Coordinates of C-alpha atoms in Angstrom, one line a residue:
Chain A
M1 CA 131.5 116.3 101.5
N2 CA 130.7 114.1 104.6
I3 CA 128.9 110.8 104.3
K4 CA 127.7 108.4 107.0
I5 CA 126.0 105.1 106.2
N6 CA 124.7 102.8 108.9
N7 CA 123.5 99.2 108.4
L8 CA 122.2 99.8 104.9
T9 CA 120.3 96.9 103.4
K10 CA 118.6 96.3 100.1
T11 CA 117.1 93.1 98.6
Y12 CA 115.5 92.4 95.3
D13 CA 113.3 89.3 95.1
N14 CA 114.8 87.8 98.3
Q15 CA 118.3 88.4 96.9
I16 CA 120.5 90.5 99.2
V17 CA 122.1 93.3 97.1
L18 CA 123.3 95.6 99.9
D19 CA 124.3 93.6 102.9
N20 CA 124.2 95.7 106.1
I21 CA 126.7 98.3 104.9
S22 CA 128.2 100.8 107.2
L23 CA 130.7 103.5 106.2
E24 CA 131.9 107.0 107.2
I25 CA 133.8 109.3 104.9
N26 CA 134.7 112.9 105.7
N27 CA 136.0 115.9 103.7
T28 CA 136.1 114.2 100.3
S29 CA 135.3 115.8 97.0
T30 CA 134.9 112.8 94.6
I31 CA 134.1 109.3 95.5
G32 CA 134.3 106.5 93.0
I33 CA 132.4 103.2 93.5
I34 CA 133.9 100.2 91.7
G35 CA 133.3 96.5 91.5
K36 CA 132.3 93.7 89.2
S37 CA 129.0 93.9 87.2
G38 CA 126.0 93.1 89.3
C39 CA 127.9 93.5 92.6
G40 CA 125.4 96.2 93.8
K41 CA 127.4 99.4 93.1
S42 CA 124.6 101.1 91.1
T43 CA 122.1 100.0 93.7
L44 CA 124.2 101.8 96.4
L45 CA 124.3 104.9 94.2
R46 CA 120.5 104.9 93.8
Q47 CA 120.0 104.6 97.6
L48 CA 122.5 107.4 98.2
A49 CA 120.7 109.7 95.6
G50 CA 117.3 108.9 97.1
I51 CA 116.1 107.3 93.8
E52 CA 115.3 104.1 95.6
E53 CA 114.5 103.5 99.3
P54 CA 116.6 100.9 101.2
D55 CA 114.9 98.1 103.2
G56 CA 116.8 99.2 106.3
G57 CA 119.5 101.4 107.6
E58 CA 120.3 105.1 107.4
I59 CA 122.3 107.5 105.2
I60 CA 123.4 111.0 106.0
I61 CA 125.1 113.2 103.4
D62 CA 126.2 116.6 104.5
G63 CA 123.5 116.7 107.2
L64 CA 120.6 115.5 105.1
S65 CA 119.1 112.1 104.7
P66 CA 118.0 111.0 101.2
I67 CA 115.5 108.8 102.9
T68 CA 113.8 111.0 105.5
D69 CA 114.6 114.5 103.9
K70 CA 114.2 113.2 100.4
I71 CA 112.6 116.4 98.8
E72 CA 115.1 118.8 100.4
F73 CA 118.0 116.5 99.7
Q74 CA 117.1 116.0 96.0
K75 CA 116.9 119.8 95.5
S76 CA 120.6 119.9 96.3
I77 CA 121.8 117.2 94.0
G78 CA 122.0 116.3 90.3
V79 CA 122.1 112.9 88.8
V80 CA 123.7 111.7 85.5
F81 CA 122.5 108.3 84.3
Q82 CA 124.4 105.7 82.2
K83 CA 121.9 106.1 79.3
H84 CA 121.7 109.9 79.8
N85 CA 117.9 109.6 80.3
L86 CA 117.2 112.8 78.3
F87 CA 113.6 113.3 77.2
P88 CA 113.7 112.2 73.5
H89 CA 110.9 114.5 72.3
L90 CA 112.7 117.7 73.6
T91 CA 115.7 119.5 72.2
L92 CA 118.9 119.6 74.4
K93 CA 117.9 123.2 75.4
E94 CA 114.4 122.2 76.2
N95 CA 115.6 119.3 78.3
I96 CA 117.4 121.7 80.6
S97 CA 114.9 124.6 80.5
L98 CA 112.0 122.3 81.5
I99 CA 113.9 121.4 84.6
L100 CA 114.7 125.0 85.4
R101 CA 111.1 126.0 85.0
K102 CA 110.0 123.2 87.2
A103 CA 112.7 123.3 89.9
K104 CA 113.2 127.1 90.0
N105 CA 109.8 128.3 88.9
M106 CA 111.4 130.4 86.1
N107 CA 109.5 131.7 83.1
K108 CA 110.3 130.1 79.7
Q109 CA 112.4 133.0 78.4
K110 CA 114.7 133.1 81.4
A111 CA 114.9 129.3 81.6
D112 CA 115.9 129.1 77.9
S113 CA 118.6 131.7 78.4
I114 CA 120.1 129.9 81.4
A115 CA 119.8 126.5 79.6
K116 CA 121.9 128.0 76.7
Q117 CA 124.5 129.2 79.2
L118 CA 124.8 125.7 80.7
L119 CA 125.1 124.2 77.3
E120 CA 127.9 126.7 76.5
K121 CA 129.6 125.7 79.7
L122 CA 129.7 122.1 78.5
F123 CA 130.7 123.2 74.9
I124 CA 127.6 122.0 73.2
E125 CA 125.8 125.3 72.6
N126 CA 125.7 124.6 68.8
E127 CA 123.6 121.5 69.4
A128 CA 121.0 123.4 71.6
D129 CA 118.1 123.0 69.2
K130 CA 118.8 119.3 68.3
R131 CA 117.1 116.4 69.8
P132 CA 119.1 113.7 71.7
N133 CA 118.8 111.2 68.7
M134 CA 120.6 113.8 66.5
V135 CA 123.8 114.2 68.5
S136 CA 126.6 111.9 69.7
G137 CA 126.6 109.9 72.9
G138 CA 129.2 112.2 74.4
Q139 CA 127.1 115.3 73.6
N140 CA 124.1 113.7 75.1
Q141 CA 126.0 112.8 78.2
R142 CA 127.3 116.4 78.5
C143 CA 123.8 117.7 78.1
S144 CA 122.8 115.3 80.9
I145 CA 125.5 116.9 83.1
A146 CA 124.2 120.4 82.1
R147 CA 120.7 119.3 83.1
A148 CA 122.1 118.0 86.5
L149 CA 123.7 121.5 86.9
A150 CA 120.3 123.2 86.4
T151 CA 119.4 123.0 90.1
D152 CA 122.8 124.4 91.2
P153 CA 123.7 121.2 93.0
K154 CA 126.4 120.8 95.6
L155 CA 126.7 117.1 94.8
I156 CA 126.3 115.2 91.5
F157 CA 125.8 111.5 91.2
L158 CA 127.2 109.8 88.0
D159 CA 126.0 106.3 87.3
E160 CA 128.5 104.8 84.8
P161 CA 128.5 108.0 82.7
T162 CA 131.0 106.7 80.2
A163 CA 129.8 103.1 79.9
A164 CA 128.4 103.5 76.4
L165 CA 131.1 105.9 75.1
D166 CA 134.3 105.4 73.2
P167 CA 137.6 106.7 74.6
I168 CA 137.4 110.0 72.8
L169 CA 133.8 110.7 74.1
T170 CA 134.9 109.4 77.5
N171 CA 137.6 112.1 77.6
E172 CA 135.0 114.8 76.6
V173 CA 133.0 113.8 79.7
L174 CA 136.1 113.5 81.9
K175 CA 137.1 117.1 80.9
A176 CA 133.7 118.4 81.7
V177 CA 133.4 116.8 85.2
N178 CA 137.0 117.8 86.1
Q179 CA 136.1 121.4 85.3
L180 CA 133.1 121.2 87.6
K181 CA 135.1 119.5 90.3
N182 CA 137.5 122.5 90.2
E183 CA 134.5 124.8 90.6
G184 CA 133.7 123.0 94.0
I185 CA 131.0 120.5 93.0
N186 CA 131.3 117.2 94.8
F187 CA 130.7 113.9 92.9
I188 CA 129.8 110.3 93.8
F189 CA 130.1 108.0 90.8
V190 CA 130.0 104.4 89.7
T191 CA 132.4 103.4 86.9
H192 CA 134.1 100.5 85.1
E193 CA 136.7 102.8 83.5
I194 CA 139.9 102.5 85.5
H195 CA 141.4 105.5 83.6
F196 CA 138.3 107.6 84.5
L197 CA 138.6 106.5 88.1
K198 CA 142.3 107.3 88.5
Q199 CA 141.8 110.7 86.8
F200 CA 138.8 111.8 88.7
A201 CA 138.3 110.1 92.1
D202 CA 139.8 111.2 95.4
Y203 CA 138.4 108.3 97.3
I204 CA 137.3 104.8 96.2
I205 CA 134.9 102.2 97.5
F206 CA 135.4 98.7 96.2
F207 CA 132.3 96.7 96.3
E208 CA 131.8 92.9 96.0
N209 CA 128.8 90.7 96.7
G210 CA 126.8 93.4 98.4
I211 CA 129.6 94.4 100.9
I212 CA 132.4 96.9 100.9
C213 CA 135.6 95.0 100.6
E214 CA 138.0 97.9 100.7
H215 CA 137.7 101.7 100.7
G216 CA 140.2 104.5 101.1
D217 CA 142.2 107.2 99.3
V218 CA 142.6 106.7 95.5
S219 CA 146.2 105.8 96.1
C220 CA 145.0 102.4 97.4
L221 CA 144.6 101.5 93.7
Q222 CA 148.4 101.4 93.6
N223 CA 148.7 99.3 96.7
P224 CA 145.5 97.2 97.3
Q225 CA 145.1 95.9 100.9
T226 CA 142.7 93.0 100.0
T227 CA 143.2 90.2 97.5
H228 CA 139.7 90.9 96.1
L229 CA 140.7 94.4 95.0
A230 CA 144.1 93.2 93.7
Q231 CA 142.4 90.5 91.7
F232 CA 139.8 93.0 90.4
L233 CA 142.5 95.4 89.3
G234 CA 144.5 92.6 87.9
G235 CA 141.6 91.4 85.8
I236 CA 140.9 94.8 84.2
Chain B
M1 CA 107.3 90.7 40.5
K2 CA 107.7 94.2 42.0
K3 CA 105.6 95.1 45.0
G4 CA 103.8 98.0 43.3
T5 CA 102.9 95.8 40.3
S6 CA 101.6 93.1 42.5
F7 CA 99.4 95.5 44.4
L8 CA 98.1 96.9 41.1
I9 CA 97.1 93.4 39.9
A10 CA 95.5 92.6 43.2
I11 CA 93.5 95.8 43.2
L12 CA 92.4 95.2 39.6
V13 CA 91.3 91.6 40.3
Y14 CA 89.4 92.5 43.4
S15 CA 87.7 95.5 41.7
S16 CA 86.7 93.3 38.8
L17 CA 85.2 90.7 41.2
I18 CA 83.3 93.5 43.1
L19 CA 82.0 94.9 39.8
L20 CA 81.0 91.4 38.7
A21 CA 79.1 90.9 41.9
V22 CA 77.5 94.4 41.7
F23 CA 76.3 94.1 38.1
F24 CA 76.0 90.4 37.3
T25 CA 74.5 88.7 40.4
I26 CA 71.2 90.5 40.1
D27 CA 68.7 90.2 37.2
N28 CA 68.0 93.7 35.8
P29 CA 69.8 95.7 38.5
R30 CA 68.1 99.0 39.2
Y31 CA 70.8 101.2 40.7
D32 CA 69.1 104.2 39.1
L33 CA 66.2 103.8 41.6
I34 CA 68.6 103.9 44.5
L35 CA 70.6 106.8 43.1
Q36 CA 67.6 109.0 42.3
D37 CA 67.3 109.6 46.0
Y38 CA 70.8 111.0 46.1
R39 CA 69.9 113.8 48.5
M40 CA 68.8 111.3 51.1
L41 CA 72.0 109.4 50.5
I42 CA 74.1 112.5 51.0
D43 CA 72.3 113.3 54.3
G44 CA 72.9 109.7 55.4
F45 CA 76.5 109.9 54.5
I46 CA 76.9 113.2 56.5
T47 CA 75.1 111.6 59.5
T48 CA 77.5 108.6 59.4
I49 CA 80.6 110.8 59.3
L50 CA 79.2 113.2 61.9
A51 CA 78.2 110.4 64.3
S52 CA 81.6 108.7 63.8
L53 CA 83.7 111.8 64.4
I54 CA 81.7 112.8 67.5
T55 CA 82.1 109.2 68.8
L56 CA 85.8 109.3 68.1
V57 CA 86.3 112.5 70.1
C58 CA 84.1 111.4 73.0
S59 CA 85.6 107.9 73.2
M60 CA 89.1 109.5 73.1
V61 CA 88.1 111.5 76.2
I62 CA 86.4 108.7 78.1
G63 CA 89.1 106.2 76.9
F64 CA 91.7 108.5 78.4
V65 CA 89.9 108.7 81.7
L66 CA 89.6 104.9 81.6
F67 CA 93.3 104.6 80.8
L68 CA 94.3 106.8 83.7
A69 CA 91.9 104.9 86.0
E70 CA 93.5 101.6 85.0
R71 CA 97.0 103.0 85.8
S72 CA 95.8 104.3 89.1
K73 CA 97.7 103.3 92.3
H74 CA 94.4 103.1 94.1
N75 CA 93.3 99.5 93.8
I76 CA 89.6 100.4 93.9
V77 CA 89.8 102.8 91.0
H78 CA 91.9 100.4 89.1
A79 CA 89.5 97.5 89.8
F80 CA 86.4 99.5 88.7
A81 CA 88.1 100.6 85.5
V82 CA 89.3 97.0 84.6
V83 CA 85.9 95.4 85.3
F84 CA 84.1 98.2 83.4
S85 CA 86.4 97.6 80.3
E86 CA 85.8 93.8 80.5
I87 CA 82.1 94.2 80.6
I88 CA 82.0 96.7 77.8
M89 CA 84.4 94.7 75.6
G90 CA 82.3 91.5 76.2
T91 CA 79.0 93.3 75.2
P92 CA 77.9 93.2 71.5
L93 CA 77.4 96.7 70.1
L94 CA 73.8 95.8 69.2
I95 CA 73.0 95.2 72.9
M96 CA 74.9 98.4 73.8
I97 CA 72.7 100.5 71.5
F98 CA 69.5 98.9 72.9
L99 CA 70.7 99.5 76.5
A100 CA 71.6 103.2 75.7
V101 CA 68.4 104.0 73.8
Y102 CA 65.8 102.0 75.8
V103 CA 67.3 101.9 79.3
I104 CA 69.8 104.7 79.9
G105 CA 67.8 107.2 77.7
G106 CA 64.8 106.6 80.0
I107 CA 66.8 107.0 83.1
I108 CA 68.5 110.3 82.0
F109 CA 65.3 111.6 80.2
I110 CA 66.9 111.9 76.8
S111 CA 65.0 110.6 73.8
N112 CA 67.1 111.9 70.9
K113 CA 68.2 108.6 69.1
F114 CA 71.2 110.2 67.5
V115 CA 72.6 111.4 70.9
L116 CA 71.9 108.1 72.5
G117 CA 73.3 106.1 69.6
V118 CA 76.5 108.1 69.7
F119 CA 76.6 107.6 73.5
A120 CA 76.3 103.8 72.9
L121 CA 79.1 103.9 70.3
T122 CA 81.3 106.0 72.6
L123 CA 80.9 103.6 75.6
Y124 CA 81.6 100.7 73.3
M125 CA 84.7 102.2 71.8
A126 CA 86.2 103.7 75.1
P127 CA 88.0 100.5 76.2
Y128 CA 89.5 100.1 72.8
L129 CA 90.8 103.6 72.9
S130 CA 92.1 103.0 76.4
N131 CA 94.0 100.0 75.0
A132 CA 95.4 102.2 72.3
Y133 CA 96.7 104.7 74.9
K134 CA 98.3 101.8 76.8
T135 CA 100.2 100.7 73.7
A136 CA 101.2 104.3 73.0
V137 CA 102.4 105.1 76.6
A138 CA 104.9 102.2 76.3
V139 CA 107.2 104.5 74.3
V140 CA 108.0 106.3 77.6
D141 CA 110.6 104.1 79.2
K142 CA 111.1 103.7 83.0
D143 CA 114.3 105.7 82.9
Q144 CA 112.3 108.8 82.0
Y145 CA 110.0 108.2 85.0
I146 CA 113.1 108.1 87.3
V147 CA 114.1 111.5 86.0
M148 CA 110.5 112.9 86.4
N149 CA 110.4 111.5 90.0
L150 CA 113.9 112.9 90.8
Y151 CA 112.7 116.4 89.9
H152 CA 109.4 115.8 91.6
F153 CA 107.1 116.4 88.6
T154 CA 103.4 116.3 89.6
L155 CA 101.1 113.8 87.9
F156 CA 99.8 116.6 85.7
E157 CA 103.3 117.8 84.8
K158 CA 104.3 114.3 83.9
Y159 CA 101.4 113.9 81.4
R160 CA 101.5 117.5 80.2
Y161 CA 105.2 117.8 79.4
I162 CA 106.6 114.3 79.0
I163 CA 104.1 111.5 78.5
I164 CA 101.3 112.9 76.2
P165 CA 103.7 114.6 73.7
Q166 CA 105.5 111.3 73.2
M167 CA 102.2 109.3 73.0
I168 CA 100.8 111.3 70.1
R169 CA 102.9 109.8 67.3
P170 CA 102.4 106.1 68.1
L171 CA 98.7 106.9 68.8
L172 CA 97.8 108.3 65.4
P173 CA 97.6 105.1 63.3
S174 CA 95.6 103.4 66.1
L175 CA 93.2 106.4 66.2
I176 CA 92.5 106.1 62.5
N177 CA 92.0 102.4 62.7
N178 CA 89.5 103.0 65.5
L179 CA 87.7 105.6 63.5
S180 CA 87.3 103.0 60.7
S181 CA 85.8 100.6 63.3
I182 CA 83.4 103.3 64.5
I183 CA 82.3 104.1 61.0
K184 CA 81.5 100.4 60.4
G185 CA 79.9 100.0 63.8
S186 CA 77.7 103.1 63.2
A187 CA 75.8 101.0 60.6
L188 CA 74.0 99.4 63.6
L189 CA 72.5 102.7 64.6
R190 CA 69.8 102.1 61.9
I191 CA 68.1 99.6 64.3
V192 CA 67.1 102.6 66.4
S193 CA 66.1 104.7 63.3
V194 CA 69.2 107.0 63.2
S195 CA 69.3 108.2 59.6
D196 CA 72.8 107.1 58.7
I197 CA 73.9 105.6 55.4
S198 CA 72.7 102.1 56.2
Y199 CA 69.2 103.3 57.5
V200 CA 68.7 105.6 54.5
L201 CA 69.7 102.8 52.0
T202 CA 67.4 100.3 53.8
V203 CA 64.5 102.8 53.4
I204 CA 65.3 103.6 49.7
S205 CA 65.8 100.0 48.7
S206 CA 62.7 98.8 50.5
K207 CA 60.6 101.5 48.8
N208 CA 62.0 100.5 45.4
W209 CA 62.0 96.7 45.9
A210 CA 65.8 96.8 45.3
A211 CA 67.2 95.3 48.5
I212 CA 70.3 93.7 47.0
E213 CA 71.2 96.8 45.1
G214 CA 70.8 98.8 48.4
Y215 CA 73.3 96.5 50.2
Y216 CA 75.8 96.8 47.3
V217 CA 75.7 100.6 47.3
M218 CA 76.0 100.5 51.1
W219 CA 79.1 98.3 50.8
L220 CA 80.7 100.5 48.2
L221 CA 80.0 103.6 50.3
Y222 CA 81.6 102.1 53.4
L223 CA 84.6 101.0 51.3
I224 CA 85.0 104.5 49.9
I225 CA 85.4 105.9 53.5
T226 CA 87.3 103.1 55.2
I227 CA 89.9 102.1 52.6
P228 CA 91.5 105.6 52.4
L229 CA 91.5 105.7 56.2
S230 CA 93.3 102.3 56.3
I231 CA 95.9 103.5 53.8
L232 CA 96.4 106.7 55.9
A233 CA 96.8 104.6 59.1
K234 CA 99.4 102.3 57.4
Y235 CA 101.3 105.4 56.1
L236 CA 101.3 107.0 59.5
A237 CA 102.4 103.7 61.2
K238 CA 105.3 103.6 58.7
K239 CA 106.3 107.2 59.4
V240 CA 106.1 106.6 63.2
S241 CA 108.4 103.6 63.1
I242 CA 111.1 105.5 61.2

């Protein structure tokens, strides 16, 4: 995956959240964005996924812009949210098959069958006919990953996917995303979990007060170049 | 004291007070004169129920259009819907019925009082139904809209697959409460000679010089319809919140 960000800016209510960010990363499979709460890392993720439009600047991910080529770009990605964002009135299977019917124009029978296969892949096929409020947080999050896979994405965005989960459920999610990484899917994710970060990321971006303080190979977590990152890691 | 026992006592006390009023506030009550025209009463009862149900269905449709218009991104559509709702909600039902029957009826060449009366009730109730939709749609949180937008759902698809199915449960108690309001409001249709319960009872009681008895019967008939509806609405509200 290749990413190029130029002069990216975003403000909410006159408060600068992304302050003229520029960055270029090439040939990386998984990028973890870390930083203190409220530093703007989820905002950066939303701009990269095309969920929100920045006030200024440009983003190119593998030749497409989430700003100017939004529809085409979003056809090639999946997004997993912190609160899973599954539709509560639909079963886990229906949550996926609806997206398949919508994104791939499939009939209901075929969409249901592929939805079941995706749930099997994430080891939650037994919960297929249950609604999100009837299964655990980890199962919901795995269903959310299965839904993200429905469009055959080359890149999946994860917005703090384990924030609401205990360590056992976190490991469930980690196992699932590692399997997908091995299958060749790229990831950009935001996390607070240093264990998740170390186990999953190839590249990290450390964010503070709307600017990138440090970025580089995941090994920089062992040997931080800035006092900001060192203090952040020391505080965890 | 237990909740059930308390309710039983309250119901017995109020029922006794109502019965005292019905039988002991009039000298020589002549309910037999009212009830001898039971066929007219049944017809009036059916007319009230029919007018109320048609009004509920029509105001659900118009209320939904109003609700969509109020949510419109087009400022002009939004503004027209909001101002329309304010005007209607500020207009007494009595005036609405007069306007429908004597003004709008003349303009659209319809003279059927029942149709125009239902039209007036529908217009009057539409903003209230629109408000009920607004409350019900709040169950769909903004995170779900993010997902819908991510997968580029059309407006129709958003409502068809995600929003409306989730609105139904919280909407049910409110719909029943509105039906109760429509039934009570329909009593005003008698001023334009629609033969509903209140019109029929006014005719029967005038004919028999039994005005107070007529009003008591009318009161009891409305209670017979509205109290079960109120209990049903409370039951559904409780089920929805579980």
